[in-house]
Amino acid sequence: MANASPPPECYIQSLLDVDLYKLSMQYAVLEKYPHVNVKYRFTNRSGTKFTRTMYDAVLAAIKHLETLRLQPAERAFLERRCPYFPKSYLDYLSDFRLRPDEQVKVDFVPNGEKDADGTEWGGFDLEIHGLWTETILYEVPLMSIISEAYFTHVDTKWDYVGQFENARQKGLALYRAGCILSEFGSRRRRTYKAHDIVMRGLIKANEECGNGKEGKGGKLSGTSNVHFAQKYDLAPIGTIAHELIMGIAALEGYEGSNGRMMDMWEKIYPDGSLGIALTDTFTTKPFFDDFVSNPERARRWKGLRQDSGDPFKFIPVAKEAFQRVGADPSKKIVVFSDSLDVKRCLELKKASDEAGIGCSFGVGTDLTNDFRHVEQPEQQEHLGDGPIRTEGAKSKALNMVIKLYSINDQFCVKISDELTKNTGDPEAVRLVKRRFGLEDHGAESDAAKWGPTV
């Protein structure tokens, strides 16, 4: 019998090729908001031009999502590695189907440019709509599809040479410095194959460093991607994304929304295993106000995730917050996840150690989309082999997001500690800034302005 042909480029092959926080939030939404409708919208922040051919590939890959099913081995992995998911949720996920024909609308918007060979250029309008419980799983695979389609059909001047060694060397540098690393690169990976090579390189470096048992204890703690966690028997890593807090705030009110999210999350996951709080949905000041208002609750959380703004200013603020609620900062953790590379991780590790607070690192695009322009790409039998490429300009990743746009027809907004990351209807953003007293100064300073210990 002939071997089955390989799947077309950019097709998603597993329902678990998604970040864990999508599953953890899906269960929370299923429990708390099963009948709520939402819309998500795609934003191409850098305005990168796409082609009609790329669009056709994206359409085909989106259509293919309807074929995905949770496989028995995948369910067994979730039962073993994610004991916080009850049987009722795994039953739901086993019966779950994506319905892109009904739930995803994507149009090609030509910009009037056409090359001599007939190549038509433009952009995408993409919207996801439907029940929150059903549409929450689209963001990660859609971004993976768009990225891979772009680097397969538009920017093709690159290859895989040296990718294994590149990931291995980054892993070694981080582990030997005592860094706890989680791979966070699903959404903006260059391709599935690139992601797989990176995972192998990080795992190899982890083995060489004794899996965290030697030296300073640095290690690969796992990956946000549940499929790769299963493939390599790693811990899937993730808790909460901005959209859950955005949705709660739009539905139930902005004041105290971070605290209400924490209360809800503790009821859904009472063992505390997913107790890492995201701090910057409406800048860090409102979060920390909620956090310290209930010291007993705050002490139960394992740590905080820093995802925008100045991470070095965040360290003393996080330390002070833990001290205010009577927690030992050295026994808590800050998870840094904003645009990290090896150099920034090492700097933040040093600063955290000096401050006496725990830390770990979620590194994404710098691992799964670190490539250089190659005029004549090399075809390899074993992808990723060879020395690290050092010549040629950086081949940049796409700068794109898919964000929750509305919930039950109420606009959703995100007011980041980095002003350029703000998303949502402009008037809604203005109103929410006014509610939190943010309109008179830049949000980036909010962590530093949170206030002295009293």
XYZ file of C-alpha atoms in Angstrom:
454
model
C 0.000 0.000 0.000
C 1.427 3.395 -0.950
C 2.277 5.839 1.796
C -0.250 8.596 2.317
C 0.791 11.882 0.781
C 1.970 14.509 3.258
C -0.604 17.139 4.212
C -0.457 20.460 2.367
C 1.680 23.141 3.935
C 0.010 25.129 6.746
C -2.683 22.509 7.483
C -3.235 21.931 11.205
C -3.117 18.199 11.956
C -4.216 18.004 15.596
C -6.960 19.616 17.660
C -4.298 19.897 20.377
C -2.034 22.024 18.164
C -3.122 24.916 20.352
C -1.848 26.636 23.493
C -2.943 25.203 26.826
C -4.530 28.432 28.016
C -7.130 28.072 25.274
C -8.228 24.743 26.741
C -8.111 25.972 30.336
C -10.181 29.028 29.410
C -12.565 26.976 27.277
C -13.469 24.869 30.315
C -13.929 28.008 32.424
C -16.175 29.579 29.787
C -18.120 26.336 29.432
C -18.790 26.389 33.169
C -19.494 30.106 33.593
C -20.579 31.559 30.228
C -21.928 28.691 28.075
C -24.424 30.821 26.113
C -22.354 33.954 25.486
C -21.636 35.015 21.887
C -18.410 36.713 20.819
C -16.521 38.146 17.879
C -12.767 38.074 17.323
C -10.911 40.167 14.752
C -7.543 39.837 13.060
C -5.101 42.767 13.039
C -2.030 42.868 10.808
C -0.077 45.353 12.932
C 2.803 45.786 10.522
C 0.619 46.032 7.420
C 2.576 43.279 5.679
C 1.232 42.642 2.173
C -0.314 39.285 1.333
C -1.142 37.674 -2.004
C -4.199 36.070 -3.491
C -2.310 32.748 -3.688
C -1.560 32.923 0.016
C -5.225 33.695 0.682
C -6.302 30.586 -1.216
C -3.925 28.477 0.885
C -5.289 30.020 4.090
C -8.872 29.301 3.022
C -8.067 25.645 2.343
C -6.276 25.271 5.690
C -9.164 26.885 7.566
C -11.608 24.544 5.838
C -9.476 21.594 6.971
C -10.002 22.540 10.633
C -13.454 20.943 10.470
C -11.809 17.516 10.168
C -9.992 17.710 13.515
C -11.038 15.384 16.325
C -9.594 14.673 19.751
C -7.910 11.286 19.380
C -7.946 8.596 22.101
C -4.199 8.948 22.694
C -4.607 12.719 23.004
C -7.352 12.324 25.574
C -5.203 9.861 27.521
C -2.389 12.428 27.527
C -4.698 15.129 28.896
C -5.933 12.744 31.596
C -2.350 12.043 32.650
C -0.735 15.456 32.292
C -3.703 17.754 33.022
C -5.483 16.233 36.035
C -7.203 19.573 36.694
C -9.498 18.891 33.706
C -12.546 16.876 34.852
C -14.008 13.982 32.879
C -16.973 16.162 31.913
C -14.710 18.582 30.057
C -12.745 15.819 28.342
C -16.062 14.312 27.230
C -17.026 17.714 25.824
C -13.689 18.046 24.039
C -13.987 14.528 22.608
C -17.282 15.504 20.973
C -16.103 19.003 20.015
C -15.970 20.064 16.364
C -14.816 23.315 14.806
C -17.224 24.625 12.166
C -15.216 27.148 10.166
C -17.814 27.465 7.389
C -20.189 28.950 9.974
C -17.758 30.578 12.399
C -14.891 32.082 10.364
C -15.193 34.758 7.702
C -12.044 35.783 5.846
C -11.904 38.021 2.786
C -9.039 39.090 0.560
C -8.910 42.881 0.213
C -6.864 43.820 -2.887
C -4.843 47.010 -2.684
C -4.725 47.556 -6.436
C -1.170 46.250 -6.886
C -0.511 43.502 -9.410
C 2.872 42.220 -10.584
C 3.743 41.524 -14.212
C 3.250 37.805 -13.537
C -0.289 38.424 -12.336
C 0.419 38.259 -8.596
C -2.300 40.240 -6.826
C -1.445 41.946 -3.525
C -3.613 43.004 -0.632
C -4.631 42.202 2.936
C -7.101 40.115 4.916
C -10.321 40.924 6.730
C -10.845 38.082 9.190
C -13.568 37.692 11.789
C -14.531 34.786 14.042
C -18.022 34.736 15.504
C -20.221 32.376 17.497
C -20.491 30.930 20.984
C -17.466 31.745 23.127
C -17.158 28.109 24.157
C -16.829 27.048 20.508
C -14.825 29.873 18.946
C -12.191 30.200 21.681
C -10.028 27.535 20.038
C -9.575 29.330 16.694
C -7.009 32.030 17.523
C -3.852 29.936 17.806
C -4.369 27.661 14.777
C -5.493 30.568 12.587
C -2.388 32.576 13.413
C -0.217 29.519 12.798
C -1.932 28.996 9.442
C -1.496 32.616 8.346
C 2.169 32.662 9.310
C 2.992 29.405 7.560
C 1.031 30.398 4.453
C 2.941 33.680 4.291
C 6.340 32.008 4.554
C 5.335 29.301 2.100
C 3.763 31.497 -0.586
C 5.094 35.053 -0.142
C 8.418 35.302 1.710
C 10.194 32.136 0.602
C 13.823 33.297 0.775
C 14.801 31.279 3.871
C 15.575 27.708 4.838
C 15.874 25.443 7.877
C 19.660 25.194 7.918
C 21.046 25.475 11.472
C 17.664 25.713 13.192
C 18.289 22.716 15.473
C 21.633 24.075 16.633
C 20.194 27.555 17.006
C 17.532 26.265 19.411
C 20.015 24.027 21.193
C 22.464 26.874 21.803
C 19.708 29.135 23.102
C 18.544 26.387 25.429
C 22.056 25.786 26.737
C 22.611 29.494 27.414
C 19.359 29.760 29.338
C 19.590 26.529 31.321
C 23.209 27.107 32.324
C 22.218 30.520 33.672
C 19.535 28.900 35.817
C 16.566 30.002 33.693
C 13.337 28.019 33.785
C 12.107 28.067 30.182
C 8.699 27.414 28.662
C 8.378 27.369 24.880
C 5.592 29.814 23.865
C 5.997 30.023 20.082
C 2.818 28.524 18.586
C 1.035 31.602 17.286
C 3.829 33.211 15.277
C 5.897 30.176 14.355
C 7.342 30.138 10.877
C 6.016 26.659 10.135
C 5.001 23.500 11.952
C 8.299 21.931 10.867
C 10.260 24.851 12.325
C 8.365 24.470 15.598
C 9.217 20.772 15.714
C 12.915 21.406 15.065
C 13.008 23.976 17.862
C 11.397 21.560 20.288
C 14.011 18.928 19.496
C 16.826 21.435 19.971
C 15.505 22.647 23.334
C 14.997 19.082 24.553
C 18.528 18.107 23.504
C 19.991 21.047 25.423
C 17.867 20.143 28.432
C 19.244 16.610 28.394
C 22.799 17.925 28.156
C 22.166 20.097 31.208
C 20.792 17.237 33.262
C 17.094 18.194 33.000
C 17.491 20.846 35.678
C 19.360 18.618 38.128
C 22.800 20.093 37.536
C 24.392 23.483 38.058
C 21.945 26.299 38.747
C 18.830 24.268 38.026
C 17.844 25.825 34.739
C 15.633 23.600 32.597
C 12.910 23.266 30.003
C 9.730 23.235 32.066
C 7.461 22.506 29.098
C 5.649 24.056 26.167
C 2.426 25.997 25.764
C 1.598 23.868 22.711
C -0.390 20.841 23.871
C 0.304 18.824 20.718
C 4.065 19.152 21.076
C 3.765 18.489 24.790
C 2.124 15.191 23.902
C 4.569 14.385 21.110
C 7.590 14.811 23.390
C 5.884 13.983 26.714
C 6.440 17.401 28.219
C 4.326 19.398 30.635
C 1.811 21.640 28.833
C 2.198 25.166 30.232
C -0.412 27.910 30.440
C -3.186 29.452 32.480
C -5.087 32.599 31.445
C -5.064 34.961 28.454
C -6.256 38.548 28.237
C -9.514 37.619 26.530
C -11.016 36.044 29.662
C -10.548 39.230 31.700
C -11.632 41.385 28.750
C -14.821 39.367 28.426
C -15.626 39.360 32.144
C -15.117 43.127 32.322
C -17.291 43.868 29.291
C -20.080 41.625 30.594
C -19.994 42.442 34.303
C -18.201 45.779 34.691
C -14.597 46.935 34.652
C -14.131 47.883 38.288
C -12.841 44.860 40.178
C -12.779 42.695 37.053
C -9.307 41.277 37.784
C -10.420 40.233 41.242
C -13.620 38.646 39.918
C -11.562 36.713 37.401
C -9.328 35.399 40.197
C -12.362 34.364 42.258
C -13.908 32.551 39.311
C -10.633 30.872 38.368
C -10.163 29.505 41.882
C -13.633 27.946 41.749
C -12.903 26.333 38.385
C -9.401 25.151 39.369
C -9.490 24.842 43.165
C -6.197 22.943 43.466
C -4.246 26.099 42.499
C -2.251 24.296 39.803
C -3.052 27.035 37.251
C -2.526 29.919 39.653
C -0.496 32.359 37.541
C -2.342 35.685 37.179
C -2.067 37.886 34.089
C -1.481 41.473 35.147
C -1.812 43.857 32.197
C -5.279 43.565 30.631
C -6.152 47.144 31.658
C -2.611 48.134 32.673
C -1.055 46.821 35.853
C -2.398 49.441 38.274
C -6.009 48.156 38.373
C -4.703 44.613 38.634
C -2.503 45.301 41.649
C -5.287 47.280 43.307
C -7.475 44.166 43.066
C -4.638 41.828 43.956
C -3.719 43.410 47.283
C -7.358 44.080 48.254
C -7.732 40.416 49.234
C -4.450 39.275 50.841
C -5.668 35.763 51.632
C -6.651 35.194 48.002
C -3.451 36.768 46.698
C -1.303 34.483 48.835
C -2.884 31.426 47.237
C -1.668 32.381 43.743
C 1.693 30.996 42.693
C 2.747 33.978 40.652
C 2.166 36.718 38.078
C 2.715 36.921 34.324
C 4.321 40.093 32.946
C 3.415 40.580 29.276
C 3.883 44.277 28.419
C 5.626 47.417 29.571
C 9.010 47.611 31.285
C 9.768 44.233 32.910
C 12.562 45.692 35.049
C 10.133 48.173 36.626
C 7.665 45.344 37.127
C 10.026 43.320 39.354
C 10.008 45.660 42.387
C 6.267 46.254 41.981
C 5.554 42.524 42.027
C 7.867 42.056 45.006
C 6.107 44.829 46.904
C 2.695 43.360 46.103
C 3.670 39.971 47.499
C 5.100 41.606 50.604
C 1.922 43.643 51.107
C -0.198 40.502 51.210
C 2.215 38.711 53.551
C 3.795 36.369 50.991
C 7.494 35.583 50.634
C 8.544 36.879 47.157
C 11.299 34.268 46.956
C 8.626 31.564 47.022
C 6.536 33.250 44.321
C 7.268 33.638 40.627
C 7.102 36.227 37.870
C 6.589 34.670 34.450
C 8.077 36.990 31.833
C 6.568 36.537 28.356
C 6.861 39.778 26.393
C 9.064 39.696 23.267
C 11.874 37.799 24.955
C 15.197 36.676 23.552
C 18.126 35.026 25.323
C 19.831 38.309 26.207
C 16.687 39.773 27.777
C 16.020 36.555 29.716
C 19.497 36.583 31.211
C 19.161 40.233 32.206
C 15.785 39.618 33.839
C 17.065 36.528 35.635
C 19.870 38.594 37.168
C 17.493 41.391 38.153
C 14.998 38.957 39.686
C 17.710 37.153 41.643
C 19.003 40.457 42.991
C 15.459 41.445 44.020
C 14.889 38.103 45.723
C 11.893 37.029 43.648
C 11.398 33.874 41.611
C 11.128 33.985 37.830
C 10.582 31.918 34.713
C 10.436 32.714 31.009
C 7.928 32.066 28.237
C 9.863 32.563 24.998
C 7.983 32.445 21.721
C 8.817 34.105 18.416
C 12.570 34.284 19.078
C 12.562 30.486 19.192
C 10.091 29.433 16.511
C 10.621 32.245 14.000
C 14.298 33.221 14.164
C 15.421 33.062 10.537
C 17.650 34.928 8.096
C 17.118 35.917 4.495
C 18.740 33.374 2.172
C 18.914 34.188 -1.525
C 19.260 30.529 -2.518
C 17.492 28.376 0.097
C 19.007 24.960 0.664
C 16.900 21.830 0.432
C 17.748 19.391 3.235
C 17.035 15.717 3.748
C 17.189 16.246 7.515
C 15.608 19.605 8.217
C 17.432 21.841 10.669
C 20.870 20.239 10.354
C 24.018 22.254 9.858
C 25.666 25.278 11.463
C 23.676 28.300 12.574
C 23.183 30.809 9.770
C 24.799 34.140 10.680
C 24.794 35.952 7.345
C 21.945 37.770 5.716
C 19.338 40.139 7.088
C 16.776 38.980 9.601
C 13.711 37.441 7.983
C 11.062 39.059 10.145
C 8.079 37.297 11.662
C 4.604 38.648 11.023
C 3.407 41.160 13.601
C -0.229 40.126 13.964
C -2.873 39.419 16.587
C -6.354 37.991 16.819
C -8.196 39.610 19.726
C -11.637 39.398 21.281
C -13.589 42.259 19.726
C -17.050 42.010 21.298
C -19.044 39.862 23.700
C -22.849 39.822 23.555
C -22.479 42.931 21.343
C -20.453 44.793 24.006
C -17.047 46.028 22.808
C -14.014 44.403 24.443
C -10.791 46.333 24.981
C -7.260 45.717 26.158
C -5.215 48.593 27.576
C -1.694 47.294 27.723
C 1.266 48.644 29.648
C 2.670 49.294 26.180
C 0.407 51.804 24.447
C 1.022 50.386 20.963
C -0.577 47.107 22.049
C -3.943 48.634 22.950
C -6.781 46.944 21.079
C -10.503 47.467 20.680
C -13.009 50.059 19.522
C -11.323 53.477 19.986
C -14.284 55.020 21.804
C -14.548 51.994 24.110
C -10.808 52.232 24.850
C -11.220 55.922 25.728
C -14.120 55.202 28.071
C -12.297 52.389 29.857
C -9.197 54.552 30.264
C -11.384 57.185 31.869
C -12.869 54.622 34.266
C -9.403 53.626 35.425
C -8.003 57.176 35.442
C -5.511 56.413 32.674
C -6.271 59.186 30.176
C -3.832 61.717 31.597
C -0.608 59.720 31.391
C 1.040 56.945 29.432
C 0.079 53.458 30.502
C 3.670 52.266 30.398
C 4.425 54.008 33.674
C 1.500 52.485 35.551
C 3.457 49.689 37.194
C 6.009 52.111 38.528
C 3.257 54.516 39.720
C 1.279 51.852 41.525
C 2.372 53.257 44.853
C 4.670 52.814 47.829
C 4.153 50.297 50.584
C 1.869 51.587 53.317
